[in-house]
mmCIF file of C-alpha atoms and ligand atoms in Angstrom:
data_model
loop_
_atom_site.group_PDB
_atom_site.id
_atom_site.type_symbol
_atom_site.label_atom_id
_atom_site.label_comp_id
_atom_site.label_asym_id
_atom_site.label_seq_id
_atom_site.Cartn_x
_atom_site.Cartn_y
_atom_site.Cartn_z
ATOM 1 C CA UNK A 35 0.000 0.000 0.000
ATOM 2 C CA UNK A 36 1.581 2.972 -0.725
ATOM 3 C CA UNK A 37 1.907 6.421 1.677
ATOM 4 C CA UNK A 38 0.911 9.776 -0.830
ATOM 5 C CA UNK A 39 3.202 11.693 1.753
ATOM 6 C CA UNK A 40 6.208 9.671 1.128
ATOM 7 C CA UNK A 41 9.225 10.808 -0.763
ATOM 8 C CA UNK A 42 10.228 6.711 -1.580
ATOM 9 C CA UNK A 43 6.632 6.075 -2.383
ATOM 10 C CA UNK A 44 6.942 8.221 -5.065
ATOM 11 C CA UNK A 45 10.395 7.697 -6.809
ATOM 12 C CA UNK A 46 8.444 3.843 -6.637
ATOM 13 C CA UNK A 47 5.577 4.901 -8.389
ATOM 14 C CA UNK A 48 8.031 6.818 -10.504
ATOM 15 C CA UNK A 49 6.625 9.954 -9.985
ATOM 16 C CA UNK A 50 9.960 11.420 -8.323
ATOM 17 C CA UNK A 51 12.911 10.384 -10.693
ATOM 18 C CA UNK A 52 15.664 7.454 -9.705
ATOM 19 C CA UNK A 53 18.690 5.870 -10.832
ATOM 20 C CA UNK A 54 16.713 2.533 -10.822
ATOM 21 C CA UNK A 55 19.148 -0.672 -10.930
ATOM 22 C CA UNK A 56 16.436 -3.545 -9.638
ATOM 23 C CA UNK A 57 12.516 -4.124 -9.270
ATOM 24 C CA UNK A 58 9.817 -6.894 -9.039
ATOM 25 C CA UNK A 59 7.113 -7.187 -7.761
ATOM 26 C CA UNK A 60 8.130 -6.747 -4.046
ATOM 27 C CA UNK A 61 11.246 -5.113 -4.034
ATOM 28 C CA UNK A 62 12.643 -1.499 -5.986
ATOM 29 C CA UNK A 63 16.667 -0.225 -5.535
ATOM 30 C CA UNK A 64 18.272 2.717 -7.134
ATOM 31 C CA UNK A 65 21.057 4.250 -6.112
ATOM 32 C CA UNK A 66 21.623 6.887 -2.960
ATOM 33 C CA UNK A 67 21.259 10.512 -4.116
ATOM 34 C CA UNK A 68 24.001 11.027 -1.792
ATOM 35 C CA UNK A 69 26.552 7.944 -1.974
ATOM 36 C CA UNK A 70 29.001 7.294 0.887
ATOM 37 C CA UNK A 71 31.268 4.739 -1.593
ATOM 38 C CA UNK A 72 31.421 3.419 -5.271
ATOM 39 C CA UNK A 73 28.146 1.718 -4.737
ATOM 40 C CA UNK A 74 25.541 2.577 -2.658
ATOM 41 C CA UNK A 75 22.429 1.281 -3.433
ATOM 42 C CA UNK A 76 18.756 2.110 -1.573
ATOM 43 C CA UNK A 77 16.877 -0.973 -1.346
ATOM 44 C CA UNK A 78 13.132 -0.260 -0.617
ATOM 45 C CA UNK A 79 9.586 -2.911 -0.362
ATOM 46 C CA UNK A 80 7.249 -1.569 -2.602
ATOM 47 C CA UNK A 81 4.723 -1.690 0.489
ATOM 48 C CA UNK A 82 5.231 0.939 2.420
ATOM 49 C CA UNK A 83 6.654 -0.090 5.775
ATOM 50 C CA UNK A 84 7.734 2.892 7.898
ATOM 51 C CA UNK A 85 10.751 1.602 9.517
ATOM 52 C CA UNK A 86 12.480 -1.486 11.194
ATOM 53 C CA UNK A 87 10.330 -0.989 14.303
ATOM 54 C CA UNK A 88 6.896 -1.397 11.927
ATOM 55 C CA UNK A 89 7.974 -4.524 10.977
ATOM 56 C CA UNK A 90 5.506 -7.577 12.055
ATOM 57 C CA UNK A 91 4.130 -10.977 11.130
ATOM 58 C CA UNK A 92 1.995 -9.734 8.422
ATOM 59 C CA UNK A 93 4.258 -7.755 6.401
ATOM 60 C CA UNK A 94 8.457 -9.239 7.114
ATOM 61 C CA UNK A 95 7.866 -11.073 4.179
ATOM 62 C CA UNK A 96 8.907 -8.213 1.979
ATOM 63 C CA UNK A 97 12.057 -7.843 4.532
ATOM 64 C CA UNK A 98 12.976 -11.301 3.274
ATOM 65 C CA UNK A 99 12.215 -10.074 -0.443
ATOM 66 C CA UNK A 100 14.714 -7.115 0.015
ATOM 67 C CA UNK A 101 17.510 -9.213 1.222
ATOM 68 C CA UNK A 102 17.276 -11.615 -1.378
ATOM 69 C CA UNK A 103 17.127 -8.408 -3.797
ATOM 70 C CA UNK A 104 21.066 -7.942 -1.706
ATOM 71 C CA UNK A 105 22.052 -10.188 -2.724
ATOM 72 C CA UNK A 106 21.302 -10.625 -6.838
ATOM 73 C CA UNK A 107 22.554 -6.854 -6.899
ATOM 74 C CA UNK A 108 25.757 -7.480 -4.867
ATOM 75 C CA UNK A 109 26.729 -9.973 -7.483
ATOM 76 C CA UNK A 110 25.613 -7.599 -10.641
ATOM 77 C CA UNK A 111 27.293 -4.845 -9.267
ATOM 78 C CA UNK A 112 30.311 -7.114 -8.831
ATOM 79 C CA UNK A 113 30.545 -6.988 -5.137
ATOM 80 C CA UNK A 114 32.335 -10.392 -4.866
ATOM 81 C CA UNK A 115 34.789 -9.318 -1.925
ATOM 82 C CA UNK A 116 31.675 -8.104 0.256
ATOM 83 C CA UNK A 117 29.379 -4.956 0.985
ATOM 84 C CA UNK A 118 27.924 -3.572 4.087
ATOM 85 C CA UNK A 119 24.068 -3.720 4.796
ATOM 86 C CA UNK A 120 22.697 -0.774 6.847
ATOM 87 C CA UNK A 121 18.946 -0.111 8.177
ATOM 88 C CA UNK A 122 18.933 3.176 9.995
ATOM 89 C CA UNK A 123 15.841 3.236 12.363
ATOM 90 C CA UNK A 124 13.500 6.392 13.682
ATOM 91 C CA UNK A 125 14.667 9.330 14.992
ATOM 92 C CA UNK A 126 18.129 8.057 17.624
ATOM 93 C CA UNK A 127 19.118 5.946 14.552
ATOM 94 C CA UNK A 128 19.216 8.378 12.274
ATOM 95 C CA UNK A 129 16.268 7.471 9.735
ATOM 96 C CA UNK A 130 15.801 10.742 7.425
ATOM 97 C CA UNK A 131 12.761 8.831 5.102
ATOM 98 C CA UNK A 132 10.721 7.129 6.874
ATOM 99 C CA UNK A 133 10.037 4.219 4.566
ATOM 100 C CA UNK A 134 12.174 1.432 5.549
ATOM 101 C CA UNK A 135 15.241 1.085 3.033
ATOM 102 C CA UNK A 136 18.316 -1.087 3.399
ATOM 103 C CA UNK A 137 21.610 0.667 2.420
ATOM 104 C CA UNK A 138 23.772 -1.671 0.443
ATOM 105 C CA UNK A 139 27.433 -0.050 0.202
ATOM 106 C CA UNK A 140 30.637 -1.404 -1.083
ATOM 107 C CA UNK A 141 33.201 -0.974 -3.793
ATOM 108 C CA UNK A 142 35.588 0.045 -1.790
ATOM 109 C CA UNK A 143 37.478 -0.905 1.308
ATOM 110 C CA UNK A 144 35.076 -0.029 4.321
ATOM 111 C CA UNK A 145 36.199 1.400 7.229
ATOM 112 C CA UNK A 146 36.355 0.755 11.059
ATOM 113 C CA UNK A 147 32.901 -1.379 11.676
ATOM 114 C CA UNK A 148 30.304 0.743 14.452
ATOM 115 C CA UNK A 149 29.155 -2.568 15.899
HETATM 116 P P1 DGP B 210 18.282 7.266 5.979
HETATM 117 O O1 DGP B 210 19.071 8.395 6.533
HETATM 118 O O2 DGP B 210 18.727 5.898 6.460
HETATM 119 O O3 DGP B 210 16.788 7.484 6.153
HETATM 120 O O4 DGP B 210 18.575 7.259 4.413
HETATM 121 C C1 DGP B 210 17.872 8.011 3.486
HETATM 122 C C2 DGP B 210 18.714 8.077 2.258
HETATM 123 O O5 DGP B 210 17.897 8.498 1.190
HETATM 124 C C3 DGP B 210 19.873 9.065 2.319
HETATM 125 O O6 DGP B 210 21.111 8.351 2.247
HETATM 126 C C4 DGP B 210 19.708 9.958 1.112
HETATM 127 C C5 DGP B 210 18.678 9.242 0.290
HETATM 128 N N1 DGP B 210 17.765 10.115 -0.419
HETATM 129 C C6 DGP B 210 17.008 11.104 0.125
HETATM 130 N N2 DGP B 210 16.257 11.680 -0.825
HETATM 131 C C7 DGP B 210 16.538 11.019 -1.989
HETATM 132 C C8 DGP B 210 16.065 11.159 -3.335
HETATM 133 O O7 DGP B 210 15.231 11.984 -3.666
HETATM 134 N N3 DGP B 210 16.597 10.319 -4.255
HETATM 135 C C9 DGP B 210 17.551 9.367 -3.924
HETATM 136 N N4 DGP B 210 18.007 8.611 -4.919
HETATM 137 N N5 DGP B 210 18.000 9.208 -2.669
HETATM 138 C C10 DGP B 210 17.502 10.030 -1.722
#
């Protein structure tokens, strides 16, 4: 279901412009508008979830969808040596959109891990 409010909801829909590198049915990814390395990739449910906290039994089927979307992009964007997934959740963890989005980032040597 999608949010008319919501800035992801749209670049879905395709009313909002993207750099589009994956959809089907569940699952749309285009890349950051603001990339932190060579490849960083927004990876998005077409339903709109809000965040990692809005997650529940109904809808974490499209939380499966998105990681196995990881993972075919990791290998088409040639990501063979490894990438870093990152969910940023609600206000202390940073979320600026609040339709939940996986950052996939790589291409380069990451640095020091946070956790
Ligand atoms: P987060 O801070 O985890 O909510 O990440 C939101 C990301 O969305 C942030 O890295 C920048 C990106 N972003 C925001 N607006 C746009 C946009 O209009 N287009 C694209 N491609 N990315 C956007």
């Amino acid at each position: 279901m999608r949010d008319e409010n919501c800035l992801f909801c749209k670049i879905i829909a395709g009313d909002i412009p993207s750099a589009k590198v994956y959809e089907d049915e569940d699952v749309f990814a285009f890349r950051d508008i603001n990339p932190q390395a060579p490849v960083h990739v927004l990876v998005v449910p077409k339903e709109h979830v809000c965040c990692a906290a809005c997650v529940t039994e109904e809808n974490s089927r499209v939380v499966a969808k998105c990681f196995e979307a990881i993972a075919k992009i990791g290998k088409a964007e040639g990501l063979e040596s490894g990438y870093r997934v990152i969910n940023n959740c609600g206000e202390d963890g940073g979320q600026s959109v609040m339709h939940l989005h996986f950052h996939l980032i790589g291409g380069r040597k990451l640095g020091e891990k946070i956790i």
